Short mmCIF file of N, CA, C and O in Angstrom, two decimals:
data_model
loop_
_atom_site.label_atom_id
_atom_site.label_comp_id
_atom_site.label_asym_id
_atom_site.label_seq_id
_atom_site.Cartn_x
_atom_site.Cartn_y
_atom_site.Cartn_z
N UNK T 166 1.88 0.96 29.92
CA UNK T 166 2.15 1.17 28.39
C UNK T 166 3.64 1.57 28.88
O UNK T 166 3.93 2.49 29.98
N UNK T 167 4.69 1.07 27.80
CA UNK T 167 5.52 1.40 28.28
C UNK T 167 5.69 1.86 26.70
O UNK T 167 5.33 2.77 25.70
N UNK T 168 6.99 3.47 27.07
CA UNK T 168 7.00 4.40 26.31
C UNK T 168 8.42 4.40 25.16
O UNK T 168 9.34 3.62 26.02
N UNK T 169 8.51 3.75 23.90
CA UNK T 169 9.55 3.84 23.24
C UNK T 169 10.23 5.11 22.83
O UNK T 169 9.57 6.00 21.82
N UNK T 170 11.91 6.03 23.11
CA UNK T 170 12.08 6.81 23.25
C UNK T 170 13.13 7.00 22.53
O UNK T 170 13.69 7.91 21.96
N UNK T 171 13.58 5.66 22.50
CA UNK T 171 15.08 5.59 21.25
C UNK T 171 15.05 5.68 19.98
O UNK T 171 13.67 5.67 19.34
N UNK T 172 16.01 6.27 19.35
CA UNK T 172 15.64 6.67 17.36
C UNK T 172 15.82 5.72 16.94
O UNK T 172 15.16 5.19 17.17
N UNK T 173 15.42 4.88 17.16
CA UNK T 173 15.15 3.71 15.86
C UNK T 173 15.79 2.47 16.18
O UNK T 173 16.82 2.67 16.65
N UNK T 174 14.92 1.48 15.49
CA UNK T 174 15.76 0.04 15.97
C UNK T 174 16.02 -0.50 14.67
O UNK T 174 15.61 -0.50 13.58
N UNK T 175 17.61 -1.05 14.66
CA UNK T 175 17.91 -1.53 13.77
C UNK T 175 17.94 -3.13 13.56
O UNK T 175 17.50 -3.84 14.30
N UNK T 176 16.96 -3.79 12.12
CA UNK T 176 17.07 -4.83 11.81
C UNK T 176 18.07 -5.91 12.40
O UNK T 176 17.42 -6.72 13.36
N UNK T 177 19.05 -5.87 12.86
CA UNK T 177 20.44 -6.57 13.34
C UNK T 177 19.52 -6.78 14.60
O UNK T 177 19.96 -7.89 15.25
N UNK T 178 19.40 -6.07 15.57
CA UNK T 178 19.09 -5.96 17.00
C UNK T 178 18.51 -6.69 16.84
O UNK T 178 18.04 -7.58 17.96
N UNK T 179 16.88 -6.66 16.67
CA UNK T 179 15.80 -7.07 16.65
C UNK T 179 15.78 -8.53 16.34
O UNK T 179 15.40 -9.74 16.66
N UNK T 180 17.01 -8.87 15.42
CA UNK T 180 17.45 -10.95 14.87
C UNK T 180 17.51 -11.09 15.84
O UNK T 180 17.49 -12.48 16.26
N UNK T 181 18.49 -10.37 16.56
CA UNK T 181 19.06 -11.09 17.79
C UNK T 181 18.42 -11.23 19.34
O UNK T 181 18.30 -12.42 19.86
N UNK T 182 17.46 -10.30 19.48
CA UNK T 182 16.68 -10.42 20.25
C UNK T 182 15.17 -11.68 20.07
O UNK T 182 15.00 -12.42 20.75
N UNK T 183 15.30 -11.48 18.55
CA UNK T 183 14.13 -12.83 18.07
C UNK T 183 15.16 -14.02 18.17
O UNK T 183 13.93 -15.07 18.43
N UNK T 184 16.03 -13.88 17.84
CA UNK T 184 16.59 -15.54 17.88
C UNK T 184 16.78 -15.96 19.19
O UNK T 184 16.56 -17.13 18.98
N UNK T 185 16.84 -15.14 20.14
CA UNK T 185 16.76 -15.18 22.01
C UNK T 185 15.28 -16.34 22.21
O UNK T 185 15.60 -17.07 22.58
N UNK T 186 14.49 -15.71 21.37
CA UNK T 186 12.37 -16.32 21.18
C UNK T 186 12.43 -17.66 20.69
O UNK T 186 11.88 -17.93 20.78
N UNK T 187 13.54 -17.69 19.80
CA UNK T 187 13.71 -18.18 18.63
C UNK T 187 12.86 -20.18 19.32
O UNK T 187 12.01 -20.71 18.49
N UNK T 188 13.66 -20.47 20.28
CA UNK T 188 13.83 -21.82 20.63
C UNK T 188 12.35 -22.39 21.54
O UNK T 188 11.75 -23.04 21.10
N UNK T 189 11.78 -21.32 21.90
CA UNK T 189 10.18 -20.86 22.60
C UNK T 189 9.36 -21.35 21.96
O UNK T 189 7.93 -21.83 21.70
N UNK T 190 9.37 -20.62 20.57
CA UNK T 190 8.51 -19.93 19.46
C UNK T 190 8.29 -21.43 18.55
O UNK T 190 6.91 -21.68 18.46
N UNK T 191 9.19 -22.10 18.62
CA UNK T 191 9.45 -23.43 17.67
C UNK T 191 8.17 -24.64 17.97
O UNK T 191 7.56 -25.26 17.66
N UNK T 192 8.41 -24.15 19.40
CA UNK T 192 7.30 -25.67 20.45
C UNK T 192 5.65 -25.05 19.99
O UNK T 192 5.03 -25.74 20.39
N UNK T 193 5.67 -23.46 20.16
CA UNK T 193 4.31 -23.70 20.26
C UNK T 193 3.39 -23.05 18.54
O UNK T 193 4.09 -22.37 17.72
N UNK T 194 2.40 -22.74 18.88
CA UNK T 194 1.50 -22.96 17.72
C UNK T 194 1.05 -21.42 16.96
O UNK T 194 0.49 -21.03 16.47
N UNK T 195 1.87 -20.40 18.19
CA UNK T 195 1.81 -19.15 18.06
C UNK T 195 3.05 -18.52 17.86
O UNK T 195 3.86 -18.47 18.53
N UNK T 196 2.98 -17.84 16.79
CA UNK T 196 4.45 -16.79 16.61
C UNK T 196 4.49 -16.09 17.60
O UNK T 196 3.80 -15.77 18.58
N UNK T 197 5.83 -15.48 17.79
CA UNK T 197 6.24 -14.89 18.88
C UNK T 197 7.30 -13.16 18.83
O UNK T 197 7.44 -13.31 17.34
N UNK T 198 6.37 -12.21 19.28
CA UNK T 198 6.82 -10.73 19.22
C UNK T 198 8.19 -10.49 19.74
O UNK T 198 8.50 -11.13 21.26
N UNK T 199 8.92 -9.46 19.46
CA UNK T 199 9.99 -9.17 19.95
C UNK T 199 9.85 -8.21 21.12
O UNK T 199 10.50 -8.30 21.81
N UNK T 200 8.44 -7.55 20.95
CA UNK T 200 8.07 -6.68 22.45
C UNK T 200 7.13 -8.01 22.85
O UNK T 200 6.25 -8.93 22.45
N UNK T 201 6.76 -7.81 24.69
CA UNK T 201 6.14 -8.56 25.36
C UNK T 201 4.31 -8.62 24.88
O UNK T 201 4.09 -8.88 25.86
N UNK T 202 4.01 -7.75 23.71
CA UNK T 202 2.42 -7.81 23.63
C UNK T 202 1.69 -6.97 24.59
O UNK T 202 0.64 -7.53 24.72
N UNK T 203 2.47 -5.85 25.08
CA UNK T 203 1.68 -5.19 26.18
C UNK T 203 1.64 -4.03 25.12
O UNK T 203 1.63 -4.08 23.72
N UNK T 204 1.19 -2.83 26.00
CA UNK T 204 1.12 -1.50 25.04
C UNK T 204 2.11 -0.25 24.88
O UNK T 204 2.54 -0.68 25.84
N UNK T 205 2.58 0.03 23.81
CA UNK T 205 3.09 0.60 23.94
C UNK T 205 3.02 2.14 23.20
O UNK T 205 2.11 2.50 22.26
N UNK T 206 3.62 2.91 23.45
CA UNK T 206 3.90 4.45 23.31
C UNK T 206 5.02 4.89 22.25
O UNK T 206 5.77 4.85 23.08
N UNK T 207 4.93 5.04 21.37
CA UNK T 207 6.10 5.30 20.45
C UNK T 207 6.04 7.04 19.79
O UNK T 207 4.61 7.55 19.57
N UNK T 208 6.72 7.42 20.29
CA UNK T 208 6.68 8.77 19.91
C UNK T 208 6.37 9.57 18.40
O UNK T 208 6.92 8.34 17.35
N UNK T 209 6.14 9.91 17.65
CA UNK T 209 5.44 10.64 16.58
C UNK T 209 7.34 11.13 16.27
O UNK T 209 8.04 11.41 17.01
N UNK T 210 7.07 10.60 14.17
CA UNK T 210 8.70 11.12 13.47
C UNK T 210 9.31 10.17 13.82
O UNK T 210 10.78 10.02 13.76
N UNK T 211 9.43 8.54 14.66
CA UNK T 211 10.23 7.70 15.10
C UNK T 211 10.18 6.71 13.92
O UNK T 211 9.54 6.08 12.80
N UNK T 212 11.72 6.64 13.88
CA UNK T 212 11.24 4.61 12.88
C UNK T 212 11.19 3.58 13.96
O UNK T 212 11.54 3.38 15.05
N UNK T 213 10.06 2.90 13.78
CA UNK T 213 9.63 1.97 14.50
C UNK T 213 9.85 0.35 14.11
O UNK T 213 9.09 0.26 12.74
N UNK T 214 10.16 -0.55 14.65
CA UNK T 214 10.26 -2.01 14.38
C UNK T 214 10.02 -3.15 15.41
O UNK T 214 10.12 -3.05 16.39
N UNK T 215 9.25 -4.08 14.65
CA UNK T 215 8.86 -5.06 15.37
C UNK T 215 9.25 -6.16 14.55
O UNK T 215 8.95 -6.30 12.95
N UNK T 216 9.78 -7.38 15.06
CA UNK T 216 10.16 -8.59 14.80
C UNK T 216 8.94 -9.58 15.55
O UNK T 216 8.65 -9.88 15.96
N UNK T 217 9.07 -10.68 14.19
CA UNK T 217 8.06 -11.47 14.78
C UNK T 217 9.05 -12.72 13.79
O UNK T 217 9.99 -13.06 13.09
N UNK T 218 8.72 -14.09 15.11
CA UNK T 218 9.08 -15.11 14.20
C UNK T 218 8.44 -16.77 14.81
O UNK T 218 7.31 -16.56 15.53
N UNK T 219 8.84 -17.43 14.06
CA UNK T 219 7.77 -18.64 14.32
C UNK T 219 8.73 -19.77 13.51
O UNK T 219 9.56 -19.37 13.12
N UNK T 220 7.32 -20.88 13.77
CA UNK T 220 7.69 -22.12 12.35
C UNK T 220 7.14 -22.43 11.41
O UNK T 220 7.62 -23.58 11.02
N UNK T 221 6.28 -21.58 11.27
CA UNK T 221 6.08 -21.61 9.82
C UNK T 221 5.49 -20.27 9.13
O UNK T 221 6.15 -19.28 9.93
N UNK T 222 5.54 -20.08 7.65
CA UNK T 222 5.11 -18.85 7.51
C UNK T 222 4.58 -17.76 7.99
O UNK T 222 2.99 -18.23 8.41
N UNK T 223 5.08 -16.55 7.97
CA UNK T 223 4.05 -15.51 8.97
C UNK T 223 3.44 -14.69 8.61
O UNK T 223 3.71 -14.15 7.04
N UNK T 224 2.45 -14.03 8.71
CA UNK T 224 1.44 -13.23 7.71
C UNK T 224 1.39 -11.84 9.10
O UNK T 224 0.88 -11.94 10.35
N UNK T 225 1.36 -10.22 8.31
CA UNK T 225 1.28 -9.30 9.49
C UNK T 225 -0.13 -8.54 8.90
O UNK T 225 -0.27 -8.61 7.88
N UNK T 226 -0.58 -8.17 10.22
CA UNK T 226 -2.00 -7.12 9.92
C UNK T 226 -1.63 -5.95 10.81
O UNK T 226 -1.09 -6.35 11.85
N UNK T 227 -2.54 -4.93 10.77
CA UNK T 227 -1.71 -3.67 11.13
C UNK T 227 -2.62 -2.65 10.59
O UNK T 227 -4.35 -2.93 9.73
N UNK T 228 -2.92 -1.57 11.83
CA UNK T 228 -4.22 -1.14 11.44
C UNK T 228 -4.50 -0.51 9.37
O UNK T 228 -3.11 0.31 9.29
N UNK T 229 -5.44 -0.58 9.03
CA UNK T 229 -5.37 0.15 7.63
C UNK T 229 -6.77 1.06 7.68
O UNK T 229 -7.62 1.25 8.24
N UNK T 230 -6.40 1.86 6.29
CA UNK T 230 -7.14 2.78 6.55
C UNK T 230 -8.12 3.08 4.79
O UNK T 230 -7.43 2.77 4.23
N UNK T 231 -9.04 3.54 4.93
CA UNK T 231 -9.65 3.96 3.63
C UNK T 231 -8.88 4.18 2.02
O UNK T 231 -7.78 4.90 2.57
N UNK T 232 -8.95 3.22 1.02
CA UNK T 232 -8.28 3.97 0.04
C UNK T 232 -8.62 5.19 -0.45
O UNK T 232 -7.73 5.83 -0.83
N UNK T 233 -9.79 6.15 -0.08
CA UNK T 233 -9.97 7.31 -0.20
C UNK T 233 -9.21 8.77 0.84
O UNK T 233 -9.36 9.55 0.29
N UNK T 234 -8.41 7.26 1.61
CA UNK T 234 -8.11 8.91 2.20
C UNK T 234 -6.78 9.25 1.84
O UNK T 234 -5.99 8.53 0.92
N UNK T 235 -6.21 10.45 2.15
CA UNK T 235 -5.16 10.94 1.55
C UNK T 235 -3.93 10.49 2.02
O UNK T 235 -2.75 10.02 1.68
N UNK T 236 -4.20 9.68 3.76
CA UNK T 236 -2.70 9.37 4.20
C UNK T 236 -2.73 8.08 3.46
O UNK T 236 -1.73 7.37 3.74
N UNK T 237 -3.41 7.33 2.84
CA UNK T 237 -3.40 6.09 2.26
C UNK T 237 -2.19 5.62 1.54
O UNK T 237 -1.35 4.84 2.06
N UNK T 238 -1.71 6.88 0.57
CA UNK T 238 -0.88 6.14 -0.33
C UNK T 238 1.00 6.32 0.48
O UNK T 238 1.57 5.72 0.67
N UNK T 239 0.75 7.25 1.90
CA UNK T 239 2.00 7.77 2.47
C UNK T 239 1.78 6.18 3.86
O UNK T 239 3.16 6.17 3.89
N UNK T 240 1.30 5.68 3.68
CA UNK T 240 1.24 4.72 4.90
C UNK T 240 1.86 3.15 3.71
O UNK T 240 3.00 2.89 4.55
N UNK T 241 1.31 3.23 2.86
CA UNK T 241 1.97 2.32 2.04
C UNK T 241 3.71 2.13 1.64
O UNK T 241 3.98 1.77 1.45
N UNK T 242 3.92 3.82 1.65
CA UNK T 242 5.40 4.23 1.13
C UNK T 242 6.32 4.22 3.01
O UNK T 242 7.11 3.99 2.97
N UNK T 243 5.43 4.43 3.39
CA UNK T 243 6.21 4.31 4.64
C UNK T 243 6.58 3.01 6.04
O UNK T 243 7.35 2.63 6.85
N UNK T 244 5.10 1.59 5.27
CA UNK T 244 5.63 0.52 5.71
C UNK T 244 6.46 -0.30 4.97
O UNK T 244 6.29 -0.43 3.57
N UNK T 245 7.41 -0.83 5.48
CA UNK T 245 8.34 -2.08 4.97
C UNK T 245 7.98 -3.64 5.82
O UNK T 245 8.12 -3.08 6.99
N UNK T 246 7.95 -4.67 4.93
CA UNK T 246 7.80 -5.82 5.49
C UNK T 246 8.71 -6.44 5.04
O UNK T 246 9.15 -6.88 4.08
N UNK T 247 9.84 -7.23 5.96
CA UNK T 247 11.39 -7.45 5.63
C UNK T 247 10.94 -9.49 6.05
O UNK T 247 10.99 -9.74 6.92
N UNK T 248 11.17 -10.27 4.80
CA UNK T 248 11.24 -11.63 5.01
C UNK T 248 12.29 -11.55 5.48
O UNK T 248 13.30 -11.90 4.58
N UNK T 249 12.88 -12.75 6.51
CA UNK T 249 14.49 -13.59 6.84
C UNK T 249 14.12 -14.46 7.23
O UNK T 249 14.91 -15.04 8.44
N UNK T 250 13.38 -15.14 6.44
CA UNK T 250 12.90 -16.80 6.86
C UNK T 250 14.16 -17.46 6.11
O UNK T 250 14.52 -17.06 4.98
N UNK T 251 14.25 -18.52 6.92
CA UNK T 251 15.30 -19.90 6.39
C UNK T 251 13.99 -20.97 6.46
O UNK T 251 14.60 -21.60 7.35
N UNK T 252 13.34 -21.24 5.40
CA UNK T 252 12.35 -22.27 5.73
C UNK T 252 12.80 -23.95 5.50
O UNK T 252 12.31 -24.47 6.00
N UNK T 253 14.12 -23.75 5.31
CA UNK T 253 14.32 -24.85 4.91
C UNK T 253 15.10 -25.46 6.64
O UNK T 253 14.76 -26.43 6.53
N UNK T 254 14.89 -24.78 7.79
CA UNK T 254 15.06 -25.24 8.91
C UNK T 254 14.11 -25.05 9.57
O UNK T 254 14.21 -24.74 11.08
N UNK T 255 12.68 -24.54 9.08
CA UNK T 255 11.72 -24.04 9.38
C UNK T 255 11.72 -23.07 10.80
O UNK T 255 11.00 -23.11 11.68
N UNK T 256 12.60 -21.98 10.13
CA UNK T 256 12.63 -20.74 10.95
C UNK T 256 12.43 -20.00 10.33
O UNK T 256 13.06 -19.16 9.17
N UNK T 257 11.04 -19.26 10.73
CA UNK T 257 10.36 -18.08 9.82
C UNK T 257 10.84 -17.02 10.91
O UNK T 257 10.81 -16.51 11.88
N UNK T 258 11.33 -15.61 10.13
CA UNK T 258 11.47 -14.42 10.68
C UNK T 258 10.66 -13.28 9.57
O UNK T 258 11.20 -13.43 8.28
N UNK T 259 10.05 -12.20 10.26
CA UNK T 259 9.63 -11.22 9.36
C UNK T 259 9.84 -9.58 10.03
O UNK T 259 9.42 -10.05 11.63
N UNK T 260 10.64 -8.45 9.62
CA UNK T 260 10.33 -7.73 10.42
C UNK T 260 9.18 -6.51 9.45
O UNK T 260 9.50 -6.40 8.84
N UNK T 261 8.44 -5.95 10.52
CA UNK T 261 7.62 -5.31 9.63
C UNK T 261 8.43 -3.52 10.37
O UNK T 261 8.83 -3.39 11.64
N UNK T 262 8.61 -2.58 9.23
CA UNK T 262 9.43 -1.37 10.09
C UNK T 262 8.36 -0.03 9.03
O UNK T 262 7.93 -0.10 8.16
N UNK T 263 8.30 0.90 10.35
CA UNK T 263 7.34 1.70 10.32
C UNK T 263 8.32 3.20 10.12
O UNK T 263 8.63 3.52 11.10
N UNK T 264 8.22 3.85 9.20
CA UNK T 264 9.18 5.03 8.81
C UNK T 264 8.50 6.07 9.32
O UNK T 264 7.78 6.08 8.62
N UNK T 265 8.92 6.93 10.05
CA UNK T 265 8.46 8.07 10.35
C UNK T 265 7.14 8.05 10.88
O UNK T 265 6.16 8.49 10.37
N UNK T 266 6.78 7.70 11.99
CA UNK T 266 5.48 7.12 12.67
C UNK T 266 4.47 8.60 12.95
O UNK T 266 5.43 9.72 13.02
N UNK T 267 3.13 7.75 12.82
CA UNK T 267 2.01 9.13 12.78
C UNK T 267 1.36 8.83 13.63
O UNK T 267 0.85 7.32 13.84
N UNK T 268 0.16 9.66 13.92
CA UNK T 268 -0.53 9.87 14.72
C UNK T 268 -1.81 7.89 14.52
O UNK T 268 -2.07 7.45 14.91
N UNK T 269 -1.81 8.32 12.85
CA UNK T 269 -2.52 7.58 12.14
C UNK T 269 -2.14 6.06 12.27
O UNK T 269 -2.83 4.76 11.92
N UNK T 270 -0.58 5.55 12.50
CA UNK T 270 -0.27 4.23 12.52
C UNK T 270 -0.45 3.56 14.06
O UNK T 270 -0.54 2.19 14.22
N UNK T 271 -1.71 3.97 15.00
CA UNK T 271 -2.49 3.75 16.29
C UNK T 271 -2.99 2.62 16.19
O UNK T 271 -3.62 2.95 15.09
N UNK T 272 -2.59 1.54 16.63
CA UNK T 272 -3.41 0.38 16.72
C UNK T 272 -3.08 -0.53 17.13
O UNK T 272 -1.82 -0.65 17.55
N UNK T 273 -3.64 -1.74 16.96
CA UNK T 273 -3.38 -3.42 16.95
C UNK T 273 -2.38 -4.05 16.12
O UNK T 273 -2.35 -4.08 14.23
N UNK T 274 -0.81 -4.00 16.07
CA UNK T 274 -0.29 -4.65 14.97
C UNK T 274 -0.47 -6.54 15.81
O UNK T 274 -0.04 -6.94 16.49
N UNK T 275 -0.69 -7.14 14.70
CA UNK T 275 -0.73 -9.04 14.70
C UNK T 275 0.21 -9.17 13.96
O UNK T 275 0.55 -9.04 12.67
N UNK T 276 1.30 -10.35 13.97
CA UNK T 276 1.53 -11.69 13.59
C UNK T 276 1.12 -12.96 13.69
O UNK T 276 0.94 -13.05 14.96
N UNK T 277 0.67 -13.63 12.14
CA UNK T 277 0.00 -14.92 12.89
C UNK T 277 0.50 -16.04 11.33
O UNK T 277 1.45 -15.51 10.41
N UNK T 278 0.17 -17.18 11.65
CA UNK T 278 0.69 -18.31 10.63
C UNK T 278 -0.36 -17.96 9.63
O UNK T 278 -0.44 -18.70 8.29
N UNK T 279 -1.51 -17.47 9.73
CA UNK T 279 -2.27 -17.53 8.58
C UNK T 279 -3.04 -15.85 8.35
O UNK T 279 -2.60 -14.86 8.70
N UNK T 280 -3.63 -15.11 7.43
CA UNK T 280 -4.56 -14.51 6.94
C UNK T 280 -5.15 -13.61 7.66
O UNK T 280 -5.68 -12.57 7.37
N UNK T 281 -5.98 -14.34 8.23
CA UNK T 281 -7.13 -14.42 9.43
C UNK T 281 -6.91 -14.35 11.06
O UNK T 281 -6.81 -15.44 11.52
N UNK T 282 -6.01 -13.61 11.30
CA UNK T 282 -5.69 -13.56 12.82
C UNK T 282 -6.33 -13.52 13.73
O UNK T 282 -7.44 -12.90 13.31
N UNK T 283 -6.32 -14.10 14.55
CA UNK T 283 -7.19 -14.25 16.17
C UNK T 283 -6.53 -13.82 17.23
O UNK T 283 -5.50 -13.94 17.59
N UNK T 284 -7.01 -13.35 18.19
CA UNK T 284 -6.43 -13.25 19.65
C UNK T 284 -5.53 -15.06 19.85
O UNK T 284 -4.49 -15.15 20.68
N UNK T 285 -6.03 -15.83 19.44
CA UNK T 285 -5.63 -17.30 20.06
C UNK T 285 -4.98 -17.81 19.17
O UNK T 285 -3.65 -18.74 19.31
N UNK T 286 -4.77 -17.08 18.06
CA UNK T 286 -3.45 -17.97 16.90
C UNK T 286 -2.22 -16.61 16.52
O UNK T 286 -2.05 -17.15 15.24
N UNK T 287 -2.59 -15.75 17.15
CA UNK T 287 -1.60 -14.78 16.70
C UNK T 287 -0.82 -13.53 18.23
O UNK T 287 -1.33 -14.13 19.27
N UNK T 288 0.23 -13.26 17.81
CA UNK T 288 0.80 -12.65 18.83
C UNK T 288 0.25 -11.10 18.40
O UNK T 288 0.43 -11.16 17.22
N UNK T 289 0.27 -10.32 19.04
CA UNK T 289 -0.14 -9.03 19.00
C UNK T 289 0.96 -7.82 20.01
O UNK T 289 1.05 -8.31 21.20
N UNK T 290 0.77 -6.18 19.57
CA UNK T 290 0.84 -5.61 20.44
C UNK T 290 0.07 -4.09 20.07
O UNK T 290 -0.19 -4.38 18.67
N UNK T 291 -0.13 -3.42 20.74
CA UNK T 291 -1.37 -2.29 20.42
C UNK T 291 -0.18 -1.01 20.68
O UNK T 291 0.83 -1.01 21.72
N UNK T 292 0.06 -0.09 19.31
CA UNK T 292 0.84 0.92 19.52
C UNK T 292 0.21 2.42 19.32
O UNK T 292 -0.92 1.89 18.75
N UNK T 293 0.47 3.13 20.30
CA UNK T 293 0.14 4.49 20.39
C UNK T 293 1.03 5.21 19.83
O UNK T 293 1.70 5.20 20.57
N UNK T 294 0.54 6.09 19.00
CA UNK T 294 1.72 7.39 18.21
C UNK T 294 0.53 8.78 18.87
O UNK T 294 -0.42 8.55 18.12
N UNK T 295 1.40 9.42 19.62
CA UNK T 295 0.35 10.86 20.03
C UNK T 295 0.40 11.03 18.91
O UNK T 295 1.61 11.72 18.09
N UNK T 296 -1.00 12.30 18.90
CA UNK T 296 -0.87 12.98 17.77
C UNK T 296 -0.25 14.38 17.94
O UNK T 296 0.18 14.65 18.75
N UNK T 297 -1.15 15.38 16.86
CA UNK T 297 -1.33 17.24 18.07
C UNK T 297 -1.90 17.00 18.54
O UNK T 297 -2.89 16.88 18.69
N UNK T 298 -1.37 18.17 19.88
CA UNK T 298 -2.00 18.44 20.72
C UNK T 298 -2.51 19.80 20.24
O UNK T 298 -2.22 20.30 20.13
N UNK T 299 -4.32 20.08 20.62
CA UNK T 299 -5.26 20.69 20.48
C UNK T 299 -5.95 21.42 21.60
O UNK T 299 -6.39 20.76 22.49
N UNK T 300 -5.64 22.84 21.17
CA UNK T 300 -6.03 23.25 22.49
C UNK T 300 -7.52 23.63 22.75
O UNK T 300 -7.70 24.72 21.42
N UNK T 301 -8.32 23.16 23.34
CA UNK T 301 -9.79 23.41 22.70
C UNK T 301 -10.49 24.58 24.23
O UNK T 301 -11.69 24.09 24.60
N UNK T 302 -9.81 25.38 24.27
CA UNK T 302 -9.89 26.29 25.55
C UNK T 302 -11.26 26.97 25.21
O UNK T 302 -11.45 27.69 24.16
N UNK T 303 -12.52 27.09 26.31
CA UNK T 303 -13.53 28.05 25.07
C UNK T 303 -13.78 28.97 26.45
O UNK T 303 -13.68 28.60 27.74
N UNK T 304 -13.90 29.91 25.45
CA UNK T 304 -14.17 31.29 26.50
C UNK T 304 -13.77 32.48 26.47
O UNK T 304 -12.46 32.75 25.47
N UNK T 305 -13.68 33.49 26.79
CA UNK T 305 -12.87 34.56 26.79
C UNK T 305 -11.48 34.59 27.11
O UNK T 305 -11.00 34.34 27.51
N UNK T 306 -10.69 35.43 26.21
CA UNK T 306 -9.27 34.88 25.91
C UNK T 306 -8.75 36.25 26.85
O UNK T 306 -9.61 37.18 27.11
N UNK T 307 -7.75 35.87 27.87
CA UNK T 307 -7.46 37.27 28.22
C UNK T 307 -6.07 37.77 27.72
O UNK T 307 -5.43 37.07 27.00
#
């Protein structure tokens, strides 16, 4: 698992990384992420961005929560998807940014060419955001 400790990543930096992979992604039926697809640990309260590139329109899927959850409204405000595609040249780019990461952002993030992603038609990465540490010490206090 990789740990990301840098203070947020800029969209410009992600696009430079994404452009490097674009030529290889254009010949494959699966889009590519600027992260290598492994597990990542992202510290709480960071700005985290993930770029996806491909040769068709792109769709994101990420952990979602019940609309009854108090946190749901804040998730929608903290997530941003930026479309940087050039459809005329079949170069599609999308950047998902999470402002102020929280433990509930933990999960699999996928980029695919359709809205029903599977492991075989999408690029994905698992993001873990540690939560609060709770001391579960049981017994007499000293």
